[in-house]
CSV table of C-alpha atoms in Angstrom, one decimal:
chain,number,residue,atom,x,y,z
Z,1,UNK,CA,1.9,-5.7,0.4
Z,2,UNK,CA,4.9,-4.8,-1.7
Z,3,UNK,CA,8.4,-4.2,-0.4
Z,4,UNK,CA,8.0,-0.5,-1.2
Z,5,UNK,CA,4.8,-0.3,0.9
Z,6,UNK,CA,6.5,-2.0,3.8
Z,7,UNK,CA,9.4,0.5,3.7
Z,8,UNK,CA,7.2,3.6,3.3
Z,9,UNK,CA,7.2,5.8,6.4
Z,10,UNK,CA,3.9,6.0,8.2
Z,11,UNK,CA,4.3,9.8,8.7
Z,12,UNK,CA,5.5,12.9,6.7
Z,13,UNK,CA,9.3,12.6,6.9
Z,14,UNK,CA,9.8,16.3,6.1
Z,15,UNK,CA,7.5,17.4,9.0
Z,16,UNK,CA,9.2,14.8,11.2
Z,17,UNK,CA,12.6,16.3,10.3
Z,18,UNK,CA,11.3,19.8,11.0
Z,19,UNK,CA,10.2,18.7,14.5
Z,20,UNK,CA,13.5,17.0,15.2
Z,21,UNK,CA,15.4,20.1,14.1
Z,22,UNK,CA,13.3,22.3,16.3
Z,23,UNK,CA,13.8,19.9,19.3
Z,24,UNK,CA,17.6,20.0,18.7
Z,25,UNK,CA,17.7,23.8,18.4
Z,26,UNK,CA,15.6,24.4,21.5
Z,27,UNK,CA,17.4,21.8,23.5
Z,28,UNK,CA,14.2,20.9,25.3
Z,29,UNK,CA,10.9,19.0,24.6
Z,30,UNK,CA,8.4,20.8,22.3
Z,31,UNK,CA,5.0,22.1,23.3
Z,32,UNK,CA,1.8,22.9,21.5
Z,33,UNK,CA,2.9,26.5,21.3
Z,34,UNK,CA,6.2,25.5,19.7
Z,35,UNK,CA,4.2,23.5,17.0
Z,36,UNK,CA,1.9,26.5,16.4
Z,37,UNK,CA,5.0,28.7,15.9
Z,38,UNK,CA,6.6,26.2,13.6
Z,39,UNK,CA,3.4,25.9,11.5
Z,40,UNK,CA,3.1,29.6,11.2
Z,41,UNK,CA,6.8,30.2,10.5
Z,42,UNK,CA,6.9,27.5,7.7
Z,43,UNK,CA,3.4,28.2,6.4
Z,44,UNK,CA,2.2,24.6,7.0
Z,45,UNK,CA,-1.0,23.5,8.6
Z,46,UNK,CA,-0.8,22.7,12.3
Z,47,UNK,CA,-3.0,19.7,11.9
Z,48,UNK,CA,-0.6,18.2,9.4
Z,49,UNK,CA,2.3,18.8,11.7
Z,50,UNK,CA,0.4,17.3,14.7
Z,51,UNK,CA,-0.8,14.3,12.8
Z,52,UNK,CA,2.9,13.6,12.1
Z,53,UNK,CA,3.8,13.9,15.7
Z,54,UNK,CA,0.9,11.6,16.7
Z,55,UNK,CA,2.0,9.0,14.2
Z,56,UNK,CA,5.6,9.3,15.5
Z,57,UNK,CA,4.3,8.8,19.0
Z,58,UNK,CA,2.1,5.9,18.0
Z,59,UNK,CA,5.1,4.2,16.4
Z,60,UNK,CA,7.2,5.0,19.5
Z,61,UNK,CA,9.6,7.3,17.6
Z,62,UNK,CA,8.5,10.2,19.8
Z,63,UNK,CA,7.0,10.4,23.3
Z,64,UNK,CA,4.3,12.6,24.7
Z,65,UNK,CA,4.3,13.6,28.3
Z,66,UNK,CA,1.2,15.2,29.8
Z,67,UNK,CA,1.3,18.3,32.0
Z,68,UNK,CA,1.6,16.1,35.2
Z,69,UNK,CA,4.8,14.6,33.8
Z,70,UNK,CA,3.3,11.2,32.9
Z,71,UNK,CA,4.2,9.6,29.6
Z,72,UNK,CA,1.1,8.9,27.7
Z,73,UNK,CA,1.1,6.1,25.2
Z,74,UNK,CA,-0.8,7.2,22.2
Z,75,UNK,CA,-2.6,4.9,19.8
Z,76,UNK,CA,-4.4,5.0,16.5
Z,77,UNK,CA,-7.8,5.2,18.4
Z,78,UNK,CA,-6.6,8.4,20.1
Z,79,UNK,CA,-5.7,10.0,16.8
Z,80,UNK,CA,-8.9,8.8,15.0
Z,81,UNK,CA,-11.0,10.3,17.8
Z,82,UNK,CA,-9.5,13.7,17.2
Z,83,UNK,CA,-10.5,13.9,13.5
Z,84,UNK,CA,-13.3,16.4,12.8
Z,85,UNK,CA,-14.3,16.8,9.1
Z,86,UNK,CA,-11.2,14.8,8.2
Z,87,UNK,CA,-8.9,17.4,9.9
Z,88,UNK,CA,-7.6,17.7,13.5
Z,89,UNK,CA,-9.3,20.6,15.2
Z,90,UNK,CA,-7.2,23.3,17.0
Z,91,UNK,CA,-9.4,23.0,20.1
Z,92,UNK,CA,-8.8,19.2,20.4
Z,93,UNK,CA,-5.1,19.6,19.8
Z,94,UNK,CA,-4.8,22.3,22.5
Z,95,UNK,CA,-5.8,19.6,25.0
Z,96,UNK,CA,-2.3,18.0,24.4
Z,97,UNK,CA,-0.6,20.7,26.3
Z,98,UNK,CA,2.3,18.6,27.6
Z,99,UNK,CA,5.7,18.0,26.0
Z,100,UNK,CA,6.8,16.1,23.0
Z,101,UNK,CA,10.3,14.6,22.5
Z,102,UNK,CA,12.1,12.0,20.4
Z,103,UNK,CA,12.0,8.6,22.1
């Protein structure tokens, strides 16, 4: 593996910055509805945005807390299980109705 590959982020840095900015502006953790609004507002696909959030959480850059307030450690298996036809489905993503925040 080259040095460039090692230094390559594992997620979309523009989408990560968009989520970080939304978090800062709202002053609270983000929800599924927030991400739906961001996707619509910026004409991006929700599954691309959520894939970035999952990758951030897998790499412990962000944290996901479920509805009961418990931090859920996400892993690659969780993300892989959500893929349908190489995309994340809206129905499956809706199950993650807790809160997302930078770690």
